[in-house]
Amino acid sequence: MKPVHAAPPTGRATLADIARESGMSRSTVSRALAGNGYVSPVKKQLILATAERLGYRVSTLARALRTQRSMTLGVLVADITNPLFPAIVKGIDEVVSAAGYTLFLCNTDEKSRRQQTLIRSLLDRQVDGLIMVSQTLSAESRKLLFPGPPCVFVNRRPARLSADYIGPDNLQAIALLLGHLHGLGHRRIAFIAGPSHSSTARERKDAYLAQMSRLGCAVPKGYLIEGDYQASSGRRAAERLLNCVPRPSAVLAANDFVALEVINALNAHGLSVPGDISVCGFDDAFGVHFTALASLQAKGLTTVTQPKRELGQAAARAMLMRLDQPQTAVCQTLLPVGLQIRDTSGEPAEMATSG
Amino acid sequence: MKPVHAAPPTGRATLADIARESGMSRSTVSRALAGNGYVSPVKKQLILATAERLGYRVSTLARALRTQRSMTLGVLVADITNPLFPAIVKGIDEVVSAAGYTLFLCNTDEKSRRQQTLIRSLLDRQVDGLIMVSQTLSAESRKLLFPGPPCVFVNRRPARLSADYIGPDNLQAIALLLGHLHGLGHRRIAFIAGPSHSSTARERKDAYLAQMSRLGCAVPKGYLIEGDYQASSGRRAAERLLNCVPRPSAVLAANDFVALEVINALNAHGLSVPGDISVCGFDDAFGVHFTALASLQAKGLTTVTQPKRELGQAAARAMLMRLDQPQTAVCQTLLPVGLQIRDTSGEPAEMATSG
DNA sequence: TTGTAGGCGTTATCAA
DNA sequence: TTGATAACGCCTACAA
């Protein structure tokens, strides 16, 4: 009786089961359960009751195959253990899960091979959209993505490509930092940039040069160093900065990890922070922790706070909007950042002694 | 010519397209691409080339519907912004993504309603398995899960239920902490437990009572307090402990957040740590950060380190094993923890002054 | 070794 | 308002 060509059975009740039990057709049952199309109230009641009784659960898979909408989104992050990213992912999740989407979360580890593989896998899974958090898009990845489902970029944006983008206001961030240091009396301010493949890093570097010039501060040879966001690059940069003539009185680091390692290196050379040199970070990666750690008399790092959760929420909203109306103009949003002044920035040594 | 009842077309090439282009049947194409079943080398070449030319990508959705295996896993965590969880998720991801699985990651926020909703949604998506990280299973969730796809529990385990479980060795953890404090001379040691619905919290509480008794230390009324893992419970607990007679000389907190807040409260009452009272945490939530922060002369919190990544990896391996062989005996693994002695634990005040 | 012929569970079209 | 029917894209038992 049973067909011979059967796939392994699910064990779950299906529309057909409900149809049989309630004596109606699958179409009617489908309409009743999905809530679209006409179905008489009395039959609807019966169908819902039967579904309940049989413990019916829809197969999102089958629905997705039929409707060509999976109600899933892919999220790529560089490294979920970097405190910056969970906060962003949480913001995304809050917004899209309320809209019925579920997230595939993937780690790229900053590897372009892995990025490619993951994008391919997500496309094979027919995600309705992709959110790329701090991803530098490789040429291959780009080919995979365009044409393709909607894609929203957070933090980093792809070069020469008009796409939805949500990021921090890097110009403001640098202006805040330099304004703070300049106000304290610093004129010799060095900058450890992020890797040049990162659009965020490039924007900050350009902003640094522009603002320094606006403030009338020279940028001597050696003051601008390219690092890679890793703590280790902080150590190398610090060594080089100590050999600069004149020696900088303040250093902006690409992020907080780098900043802490710079401080370590300076201490190792017998220099105190901020007594001899001020150091500022970026991201406020340890935000909550610094506050919590106040109890341990920790010094706090002066740094820029990113609106992490809001970045995620905005990206999610941009995605939902794009899914709803694919043809609207791309949105590019910059969110304001904050300056968190703590204990690693102070007056330059010459002023402190002379004043 | 085209059938009237067409669903919105994918736009992507399908097996049928390749079959037509290469002049073979869909089955042969399927066998060639999926790599199972026989197909002559020469035809296989042709098929692969055609697939390449047409930019063919498999539809994981269709495959999943047909094979009843989605190659996806669901992961539930309480709060992805708690540093403990990303590390565990990363461990899981490393292992399962190598095996071809993709993760749905969901935040429950410790809300049982949300836990239920998410489990339902993941089951609707036909995940092949579920990994529950630090989840207290509500009665409704339990009904949803059993019978159901394999489920592996990390950190917390469901009561009265034999299921795959990976967790830290809580008995060892408490023994390490109490051994450390006892060795320093402490006898009056209080314990701020986690919420009793958490199996981990219960295990630690029981271990505390057992070890204290083994060490011959009394546990006066008021020394054992139930908190909720939130920092705020640390403050409340500290207030109550200060009223205990005799006052404890050391406090074990449910986790690092609680521990820091206890220290804050003690400081607010003019007591120093560890001078007047020693305080220990749990989880090493700030692990990397404390190390990095060494440069800022932060005091470090004495705490228990969890093998976070390893917990994730072990859970993932347990899941893969279970998927491969559903009938084998459940595995329950305890991973060893470490004791990280830093600056918040020291000799009790009476010894320091008398010695 | 290859092709035929369903069917996985759903939705959508059309006719009744 | 309802039901028959055909897809969505893939896999697979069986026949050839």
XYZ file of C-alpha atoms (C1' of nucleotides) in Angstrom:
742
model
C 0.000 0.000 0.000
C 2.718 2.424 1.031
C 4.680 3.723 -1.909
C 7.952 1.959 -2.478
C 9.953 5.079 -3.157
C 9.687 6.463 0.330
C 12.241 8.763 1.861
C 13.034 8.210 5.522
C 9.837 9.415 7.232
C 9.910 12.419 9.473
C 7.672 10.934 12.099
C 5.979 14.301 12.391
C 2.433 14.993 11.361
C 2.081 16.764 8.026
C -0.628 18.761 6.317
C -1.790 15.559 4.681
C -2.313 13.933 8.071
C -4.420 16.815 9.287
C -6.336 16.822 6.033
C -7.125 13.145 6.393
C -8.103 13.394 10.060
C -10.290 16.417 9.581
C -11.704 15.324 6.264
C -10.571 18.303 4.236
C -8.050 18.937 1.518
C -4.450 19.863 2.076
C -5.020 23.240 0.464
C -7.682 24.187 2.971
C -5.562 23.016 5.836
C -2.622 24.997 4.529
C -4.714 28.121 4.233
C -6.123 27.697 7.695
C -2.740 27.199 9.332
C -0.752 29.734 7.379
C -3.579 32.228 7.752
C -3.776 33.381 4.164
C -6.651 32.775 1.779
C -10.271 32.110 2.684
C -11.475 29.406 5.001
C -14.744 29.301 6.913
C -14.415 29.975 10.638
C -15.953 26.683 11.654
C -13.650 24.580 9.509
C -10.710 26.658 10.609
C -11.489 25.810 14.211
C -11.650 22.136 13.399
C -8.371 22.266 11.528
C -6.556 24.139 14.257
C -7.824 21.688 16.828
C -6.722 18.721 14.774
C -3.313 20.265 14.237
C -2.974 20.798 17.951
C -4.078 17.259 18.663
C -1.589 15.733 16.261
C 1.203 17.972 17.506
C 1.608 19.397 14.056
C 4.661 21.531 13.354
C 5.227 23.235 10.022
C 8.257 22.228 7.999
C 10.060 25.491 7.412
C 12.224 23.598 4.967
C 9.379 22.611 2.697
C 7.844 26.045 2.962
C 11.142 27.672 2.085
C 11.606 25.438 -0.915
C 8.171 26.279 -2.182
C 8.169 30.023 -1.422
C 11.833 30.630 -2.111
C 12.148 32.451 1.177
C 14.049 30.690 3.934
C 13.510 33.290 6.652
C 17.143 32.890 7.581
C 19.966 35.430 7.498
C 23.683 34.808 7.474
C 26.014 36.791 9.706
C 29.758 36.767 9.179
C 32.017 38.019 11.959
C 35.775 37.962 12.180
C 36.008 36.508 15.659
C 33.162 36.059 18.038
C 35.485 36.125 21.040
C 36.396 39.741 20.367
C 33.981 41.556 22.705
C 33.089 44.039 19.984
C 31.211 41.462 17.909
C 28.869 39.714 20.320
C 27.400 43.102 21.172
C 26.763 43.827 17.506
C 25.347 40.353 16.903
C 23.029 40.776 19.837
C 21.700 44.001 18.346
C 21.088 42.252 15.051
C 19.404 39.320 16.711
C 17.025 41.460 18.740
C 15.641 43.080 15.638
C 15.517 40.239 13.134
C 14.274 37.538 15.466
C 11.286 39.728 16.249
C 10.618 39.672 12.513
C 10.749 35.892 12.374
C 14.254 35.428 11.029
C 16.829 33.049 12.430
C 20.553 33.698 12.222
C 23.325 31.544 10.839
C 26.404 32.835 12.652
C 29.827 32.171 11.145
C 33.408 32.987 12.106
C 35.735 34.002 9.305
C 38.869 34.478 11.426
C 39.862 37.243 8.985
C 40.731 34.537 6.452
C 39.529 35.238 2.943
C 39.431 31.548 2.049
C 37.158 30.919 4.936
C 35.072 33.933 4.056
C 34.530 32.518 0.576
C 33.645 29.070 1.808
C 31.176 30.433 4.309
C 29.472 32.735 1.823
C 29.104 29.832 -0.575
C 27.664 27.627 2.111
C 25.206 30.321 3.181
C 24.105 30.915 -0.388
C 23.594 27.180 -0.830
C 21.371 27.358 2.209
C 19.418 30.092 0.472
C 19.704 32.706 3.170
C 17.464 35.666 2.432
C 20.262 38.090 3.222
C 23.779 38.472 4.534
C 25.177 40.778 7.176
C 28.917 41.230 7.006
C 30.445 42.486 10.213
C 33.947 43.920 9.808
C 34.640 41.923 6.675
C 37.141 42.864 4.023
C 35.575 41.479 0.881
C 37.888 39.404 -1.275
C 37.488 39.565 -5.053
C 36.120 36.031 -5.121
C 33.628 36.741 -2.361
C 32.489 39.776 -4.247
C 31.743 37.706 -7.313
C 29.720 35.331 -5.186
C 27.695 38.112 -3.620
C 26.763 40.172 -6.665
C 24.318 39.425 -7.982
C 22.841 37.747 -4.959
C 20.618 38.302 -1.945
C 20.739 41.619 -0.082
C 23.919 42.288 1.789
C 24.439 44.824 4.563
C 27.906 45.824 5.706
C 28.750 46.804 9.258
C 31.934 48.636 10.299
C 33.958 47.925 7.187
C 32.569 48.651 3.755
C 33.654 47.249 0.414
C 35.672 49.557 -1.820
C 34.110 50.938 -4.994
C 30.735 49.485 -4.299
C 27.521 51.078 -3.357
C 25.926 48.908 -0.713
C 23.958 49.271 2.479
C 26.353 50.234 5.204
C 26.244 50.994 8.902
C 29.368 52.161 10.634
C 30.775 54.359 13.336
C 31.528 57.972 12.548
C 35.273 57.604 12.305
C 35.919 61.240 11.502
C 34.111 62.258 14.660
C 35.954 59.632 16.642
C 39.363 60.900 15.593
C 38.270 64.505 16.090
C 37.187 63.689 19.634
C 40.435 61.942 20.458
C 42.681 64.593 18.941
C 40.576 67.375 20.433
C 40.981 65.788 23.845
C 44.729 65.370 23.533
C 45.264 68.753 21.920
C 43.263 70.327 24.713
C 45.595 68.712 27.226
C 48.511 70.361 25.449
C 49.738 67.551 23.211
C 51.165 68.461 19.812
C 53.308 65.435 18.970
C 50.687 62.763 18.505
C 51.463 59.465 16.782
C 48.946 57.080 15.223
C 49.056 53.314 14.960
C 46.640 52.555 12.141
C 44.848 49.328 11.406
C 45.625 47.249 8.315
C 45.068 49.174 5.099
C 42.693 46.554 3.713
C 40.215 47.655 6.343
C 38.095 50.576 5.188
C 37.606 51.622 8.789
C 41.341 51.710 9.329
C 41.810 53.816 6.199
C 39.107 56.253 7.193
C 40.647 56.724 10.595
C 44.096 57.225 9.143
C 42.822 59.858 6.720
C 40.899 61.552 9.494
C 44.028 61.585 11.629
C 46.064 63.278 8.917
C 43.328 65.773 8.156
C 42.694 66.679 11.781
C 46.371 66.964 12.640
C 46.762 69.385 9.788
C 43.705 71.347 10.876
C 45.126 71.614 14.380
C 48.408 72.832 12.969
C 50.325 69.823 14.244
C 53.135 68.322 12.207
C 53.218 64.588 11.539
C 56.930 63.774 11.543
C 58.263 60.760 9.686
C 57.567 57.643 11.689
C 54.509 58.982 13.531
C 52.126 57.084 11.284
C 52.519 53.326 11.608
C 50.444 50.595 10.046
C 49.562 47.735 12.380
C 47.100 44.893 12.102
C 44.732 45.251 15.074
C 46.634 42.506 16.894
C 48.175 43.196 20.270
C 51.565 42.171 18.929
C 51.562 45.041 16.479
C 51.327 47.371 19.470
C 54.615 46.146 20.805
C 56.407 46.575 17.490
C 54.933 50.016 16.973
C 55.936 51.160 20.440
C 59.544 50.170 19.831
C 59.617 52.195 16.649
C 57.913 55.202 18.172
C 60.507 55.384 20.930
C 63.162 55.925 18.295
C 61.357 58.824 16.670
C 62.861 62.296 16.982
C 61.126 64.107 18.479
C 59.482 61.425 20.536
C 55.685 61.607 20.513
C 53.967 62.728 23.705
C 50.797 60.799 22.890
C 49.824 57.732 20.880
C 46.501 56.765 19.328
C 46.201 53.014 18.932
C 44.052 51.176 16.387
C 42.072 49.431 19.115
C 42.179 48.651 22.815
C 44.204 45.473 22.481
C 46.912 47.354 20.662
C 46.749 50.216 23.169
C 47.275 47.927 26.148
C 50.244 46.293 24.503
C 51.732 49.714 23.735
C 51.424 50.575 27.402
C 53.098 47.306 28.312
C 55.987 48.042 25.971
C 56.384 51.598 27.240
C 56.428 50.394 30.827
C 59.062 47.852 29.885
C 61.192 50.761 28.700
C 60.745 52.560 31.980
C 58.189 55.057 30.719
C 54.997 55.711 32.617
C 51.533 56.253 31.219
C 50.245 58.904 31.160
C 53.150 60.574 32.992
C 55.595 60.261 30.117
C 53.314 59.356 27.244
C 49.530 59.342 26.878
C 47.901 56.396 25.153
C 44.364 56.117 23.789
C 42.540 53.094 22.458
C 39.538 52.459 20.287
C 36.308 50.376 20.653
C 36.035 50.273 24.431
C 36.306 46.521 24.146
C 36.526 46.161 27.917
C 33.767 48.641 28.652
C 31.704 46.921 31.285
C 34.765 45.284 32.641
C 36.573 48.528 33.319
C 33.594 49.745 35.229
C 33.371 46.533 37.178
C 37.085 46.605 37.749
C 36.911 50.030 39.336
C 36.723 48.030 42.530
C 40.199 46.754 41.885
C 41.618 50.208 41.429
C 42.409 49.441 37.837
C 43.386 52.313 35.700
C 41.027 52.679 32.810
C 42.018 53.141 29.207
C 40.998 56.357 27.518
C 39.203 55.197 24.397
C 36.409 55.699 21.912
C 33.142 53.921 22.667
C 31.294 52.411 19.747
C 27.507 52.140 19.740
C 27.854 48.395 19.320
C 24.354 47.240 19.924
C 22.931 50.127 17.918
C 25.207 49.285 14.998
C 23.710 45.823 15.003
C 20.159 47.038 15.316
C 20.577 49.554 12.532
C 22.104 46.936 10.265
C 19.219 44.601 10.980
C 16.681 47.308 10.221
C 18.457 48.154 7.002
C 18.280 44.485 6.057
C 14.576 44.179 6.824
C 13.885 47.301 4.833
C 15.893 46.046 1.896
C 14.119 42.679 1.987
C 10.813 44.469 1.995
C 11.669 46.946 -0.738
C 14.636 45.726 -2.744
C 14.650 48.693 -5.068
C 15.083 51.606 -2.690
C 18.284 53.607 -2.607
C 21.127 52.158 -0.567
C 21.407 53.503 2.940
C 24.699 54.535 4.422
C 24.465 55.419 8.061
C 27.128 56.713 10.385
C 26.379 56.363 14.070
C 27.888 58.772 16.590
C 30.604 57.480 18.881
C 31.619 58.610 22.333
C 34.860 59.561 24.033
C 35.566 57.727 27.253
C 38.227 59.643 29.112
C 39.861 57.521 31.764
C 43.358 57.360 33.140
C 45.781 56.802 30.296
C 45.653 60.319 28.942
C 47.001 63.358 30.728
C 49.058 66.478 30.244
C 52.299 66.065 28.347
C 55.346 65.666 30.551
C 56.927 69.042 29.688
C 53.771 70.885 30.747
C 53.310 68.899 33.906
C 56.816 69.668 35.052
C 56.865 73.292 33.894
C 53.353 73.997 35.126
C 5.101 26.027 -23.006
C 6.198 26.800 -19.501
C 3.927 25.266 -16.896
C 1.368 27.649 -15.509
C 1.754 26.616 -11.893
C 5.265 27.919 -11.473
C 6.681 29.074 -8.157
C 8.839 32.189 -8.234
C 11.953 30.949 -10.038
C 15.240 30.864 -8.218
C 17.222 32.206 -11.127
C 19.876 29.658 -10.257
C 20.740 26.698 -12.398
C 19.292 23.396 -11.200
C 20.098 19.761 -11.787
C 17.542 19.792 -14.588
C 19.397 22.596 -16.360
C 22.654 20.713 -16.228
C 20.911 17.553 -17.384
C 19.472 19.334 -20.389
C 22.730 21.088 -21.289
C 24.819 17.966 -21.003
C 22.215 15.627 -22.457
C 21.887 13.327 -19.493
C 19.278 12.529 -16.912
C 18.891 14.349 -13.625
C 19.755 11.217 -11.680
C 23.104 10.860 -13.397
C 23.854 14.505 -12.801
C 22.872 14.162 -9.169
C 25.119 11.150 -8.735
C 28.022 12.890 -10.404
C 27.733 16.031 -8.289
C 26.920 14.424 -4.972
C 29.618 11.834 -5.582
C 27.580 8.766 -4.682
C 26.490 6.029 -7.034
C 28.134 5.024 -10.274
C 28.884 7.343 -13.143
C 31.479 6.915 -15.866
C 34.532 9.147 -15.543
C 34.070 10.797 -18.918
C 30.450 11.738 -18.297
C 31.331 12.885 -14.849
C 33.875 15.260 -16.317
C 31.308 16.654 -18.711
C 28.768 17.110 -15.957
C 31.197 18.833 -13.630
C 32.268 21.154 -16.421
C 28.681 22.017 -17.282
C 27.873 22.653 -13.637
C 30.857 24.944 -13.407
C 29.866 26.750 -16.601
C 26.317 27.334 -15.431
C 27.478 28.435 -11.996
C 25.489 25.636 -10.433
C 25.001 25.662 -6.689
C 23.196 22.923 -4.853
C 20.045 23.818 -2.986
C 20.700 22.651 0.535
C 17.036 23.285 1.205
C 15.806 20.820 -1.388
C 18.404 18.310 -0.366
C 17.413 18.628 3.267
C 13.758 18.174 2.449
C 14.498 15.063 0.476
C 17.046 13.471 2.809
C 15.533 14.692 6.064
C 18.905 15.957 7.169
C 19.376 19.713 7.235
C 23.027 19.737 8.235
C 22.228 22.499 10.670
C 22.502 22.565 14.440
C 20.805 24.899 16.874
C 22.724 26.484 19.725
C 20.961 28.174 22.620
C 22.935 30.471 24.890
C 21.702 32.659 27.703
C 23.484 35.819 26.635
C 26.072 36.066 23.952
C 27.577 39.191 25.485
C 28.656 37.271 28.572
C 32.298 36.485 27.699
C 31.880 32.896 28.844
C 29.619 31.974 25.945
C 31.364 33.216 22.810
C 34.356 31.113 23.788
C 32.190 28.026 24.097
C 30.360 28.787 20.848
C 33.670 29.189 19.078
C 34.746 25.775 20.259
C 31.518 24.278 18.990
C 31.819 26.049 15.669
C 35.373 24.893 15.052
C 34.377 21.276 15.317
C 30.995 21.173 13.630
C 31.760 23.475 10.733
C 34.613 21.170 9.788
C 31.985 18.447 9.577
C 29.795 20.507 7.266
C 27.270 21.781 9.765
C 26.116 25.362 10.082
C 24.956 26.865 13.355
C 21.754 28.649 14.215
C 22.711 30.750 17.224
C 19.965 31.996 19.548
C 19.837 34.070 22.716
C 17.398 32.966 25.388
C 18.139 35.748 27.896
C 17.392 33.215 30.644
C 13.695 33.541 29.799
C 11.843 30.255 29.661
C 9.204 31.667 27.301
C 11.899 32.633 24.880
C 13.611 29.285 25.306
C 10.393 27.549 24.321
C 9.799 29.763 21.311
C 13.322 29.277 20.081
C 13.282 25.520 20.489
C 10.029 25.373 18.551
C 11.424 27.532 15.796
C 14.577 25.424 15.559
C 12.574 22.210 15.424
C 10.417 23.721 12.672
C 13.646 24.372 10.827
C 14.469 20.713 11.253
C 17.839 21.147 12.900
C 19.690 17.856 13.146
C 20.563 18.543 16.757
C 20.494 21.062 19.562
C 23.242 22.223 21.869
C 22.000 23.874 25.025
C 24.568 26.051 26.705
C 23.771 26.876 30.330
C 20.054 26.354 29.873
C 17.635 25.473 32.608
C 15.044 23.387 30.804
C 11.447 24.379 31.450
C 8.811 21.649 31.588
C 7.357 22.813 28.266
C 10.756 22.846 26.588
C 11.363 19.357 27.838
C 8.171 18.148 26.209
C 9.258 19.729 22.960
C 12.670 18.111 23.055
C 11.814 14.538 23.949
C 11.286 12.799 21.700
C 13.235 14.858 19.222
C 16.627 15.294 17.628
C 19.787 14.726 19.678
C 20.408 17.262 22.371
C 23.698 17.945 24.125
C 23.853 19.980 27.312
C 26.776 22.166 28.274
C 27.413 23.524 31.772
C 23.924 23.016 33.138
C 22.187 19.674 32.864
C 18.506 18.879 33.103
C 17.317 17.246 36.291
C 16.213 13.609 36.268
C 17.168 13.065 32.692
C 19.916 11.044 31.179
C 21.347 13.122 28.340
C 24.695 13.898 26.779
C 26.393 16.412 28.991
C 29.670 18.310 29.065
C 30.487 20.460 32.037
C 33.226 21.726 34.280
C 34.261 19.632 37.242
C 32.490 21.675 39.894
C 33.603 19.504 42.764
C 37.217 20.004 41.772
C 36.637 23.709 41.326
C 35.268 24.156 44.836
C 37.976 21.927 46.253
C 40.639 24.068 44.612
C 39.153 27.288 45.900
C 38.586 26.059 49.437
C 41.976 24.373 49.495
C 43.584 27.629 48.487
C 41.756 29.684 51.108
C 42.164 27.076 53.839
C 45.840 26.926 53.077
C 46.044 30.682 53.609
C 44.492 30.189 57.020
C 40.847 30.962 56.352
C 38.221 29.040 58.342
C 35.188 31.315 58.090
C 34.364 31.080 54.416
C 31.008 32.195 53.024
C 29.477 31.157 49.724
C 27.205 33.121 47.407
C 25.535 30.433 45.323
C 23.899 30.785 41.945
C 20.162 30.360 41.478
C 18.939 26.948 42.563
C 17.336 26.224 39.195
C 20.857 25.973 37.778
C 22.302 22.497 38.137
C 25.785 23.964 38.134
C 24.880 26.257 40.993
C 23.444 23.350 42.968
C 26.489 21.191 42.372
C 28.771 23.934 43.583
C 26.675 24.586 46.650
C 26.699 20.889 47.554
C 30.425 20.729 46.934
C 30.930 23.750 49.176
C 29.011 22.160 52.040
C 30.794 18.836 51.621
C 34.254 20.332 51.403
C 33.732 22.681 54.319
C 32.699 19.745 56.408
C 35.699 17.732 55.241
C 37.990 20.608 56.207
C 36.358 20.770 59.620
C 35.041 24.272 59.030
C 31.649 25.293 60.364
C 29.127 26.945 58.110
C 27.312 29.374 60.428
C 23.838 30.549 59.679
C 23.895 33.179 56.956
C 27.158 32.013 55.326
C 25.309 30.334 52.475
C 23.388 32.806 50.330
C 21.491 32.192 47.125
C 22.056 34.788 44.439
C 21.216 34.865 40.753
C 24.548 35.297 38.901
C 23.777 38.993 38.448
C 26.158 41.610 39.778
C 23.346 43.128 41.806
C 23.023 39.971 43.861
C 26.632 40.493 44.911
C 25.788 43.777 46.536
C 22.832 42.377 48.441
C 24.827 39.357 49.570
C 27.709 41.491 50.790
C 25.389 43.573 52.957
C 24.021 40.462 54.586
C 27.418 38.872 55.092
C 28.662 41.927 56.950
C 25.983 41.363 59.548
C 26.958 37.766 60.178
C 28.502 36.858 63.516
C 31.251 35.914 63.253
C 31.992 37.840 60.086
C 33.460 35.672 57.300
C 37.101 36.197 56.442
C 36.607 35.039 52.874
C 33.792 34.905 50.322
C 33.317 32.666 47.307
C 31.111 34.307 44.694
C 28.970 32.537 42.089
C 30.813 34.201 39.237
C 33.194 37.054 38.491
C 30.491 39.653 38.018
C 29.131 38.915 41.448
C 32.628 38.862 42.942
C 33.473 42.315 41.636
C 30.273 43.736 42.979
C 30.973 42.166 46.366
C 34.340 43.884 46.398
C 32.673 47.155 45.498
C 30.236 46.798 48.357
C 32.960 45.858 50.836
C 35.017 48.853 49.801
C 31.984 51.035 50.259
C 31.863 49.823 53.840
C 35.483 50.702 54.375
C 36.795 47.170 54.129
C 39.773 46.315 51.961
C 40.253 43.263 49.774
C 42.111 41.077 50.490
C 43.309 42.905 53.633
C 40.075 42.535 55.551
C 38.240 39.968 53.479
C 39.348 37.714 50.637
C 37.039 37.347 47.632
C 37.150 34.734 44.869
C 35.178 34.570 41.644
C 34.252 31.910 39.139
C 34.609 31.567 35.326
C 37.537 33.899 34.704
C 35.209 35.927 32.527
C 37.809 38.653 32.139
C 40.689 36.283 31.536
C 42.512 37.847 28.615
C 41.562 41.228 29.821
C 43.169 40.860 33.214
C 46.368 39.838 31.542
C 46.202 42.754 29.172
C 45.297 45.034 32.015
C 48.382 44.067 33.928
C 49.851 47.098 32.216
C 47.387 49.238 34.099
C 48.394 47.801 37.457
C 44.949 46.342 37.842
C 44.515 43.935 40.639
C 43.397 40.611 39.349
C 40.529 38.596 40.693
C 41.323 35.185 42.119
C 38.991 32.869 40.278
C 38.385 29.501 38.677
C 39.221 29.223 34.984
C 36.846 27.218 32.855
C 38.087 25.312 29.804
C 35.617 27.294 27.705
C 36.734 26.412 24.233
C 37.265 22.799 25.195
C 33.768 22.595 26.643
C 32.455 23.714 23.271
C 34.641 21.338 21.323
C 33.717 18.386 23.504
C 30.022 19.198 23.194
C 30.364 19.384 19.430
C 32.156 16.057 19.293
C 29.517 14.480 21.482
C 26.893 15.788 19.090
C 28.643 14.459 15.997
C 29.057 11.097 17.650
C 25.411 10.974 18.641
C 24.323 11.933 15.119
C 26.485 9.183 13.748
C 25.422 6.552 16.228
C 22.171 7.512 17.901
C 22.011 4.376 20.009
C 25.218 4.549 21.999
C 25.187 5.227 25.712
C 24.944 8.851 26.768
C 28.233 10.514 27.533
C 28.715 12.662 30.570
C 32.049 14.396 30.614
C 33.556 16.597 33.275
C 36.439 18.749 32.150
C 39.086 19.840 34.640
C 39.152 23.478 35.663
C 42.030 25.618 36.893
C 42.645 27.903 39.826
C 43.850 31.361 38.900
C 45.325 32.914 41.996
C 45.587 36.667 41.658
C 45.281 39.520 44.101
C 41.926 39.280 45.835
C 42.826 36.426 48.096
C 45.316 36.603 50.942
C 45.857 35.703 54.546
C 43.010 36.431 56.914
C 43.339 39.694 58.809
C 43.911 38.137 62.243
C 46.867 36.134 60.912
C 48.380 39.016 59.025
C 48.305 41.206 62.127
C 49.298 38.519 64.576
C 51.955 37.071 62.287
C 26.334 2.244 -15.800
C 22.195 5.009 -16.847
C 17.336 6.488 -16.900
C 12.513 6.426 -15.053
C 9.544 7.746 -11.699
C 8.125 9.177 -7.811
C 7.989 11.872 -3.379
C 10.105 14.876 0.706
C 5.959 18.852 2.840
C 4.601 22.898 1.497
C 2.200 26.748 -1.327
C -0.200 28.678 -5.341
C -3.072 28.528 -9.374
C -7.144 27.598 -11.281
C -11.663 25.664 -11.749
C -15.666 24.368 -9.444
C -15.243 29.069 -0.061
C -13.064 24.653 -1.298
C -10.352 20.999 -3.729
C -7.444 18.979 -7.444
C -3.120 19.511 -9.111
C 1.297 21.019 -10.097
C 5.365 22.628 -8.861
C 9.906 24.116 -5.509
C 15.026 21.134 -6.363
C 16.785 17.228 -4.915
C 17.622 12.066 -4.028
C 17.035 7.137 -4.718
C 14.859 2.382 -5.473
C 14.318 -0.017 -9.223
C 14.282 -1.291 -13.988
C 16.720 -1.346 -18.117
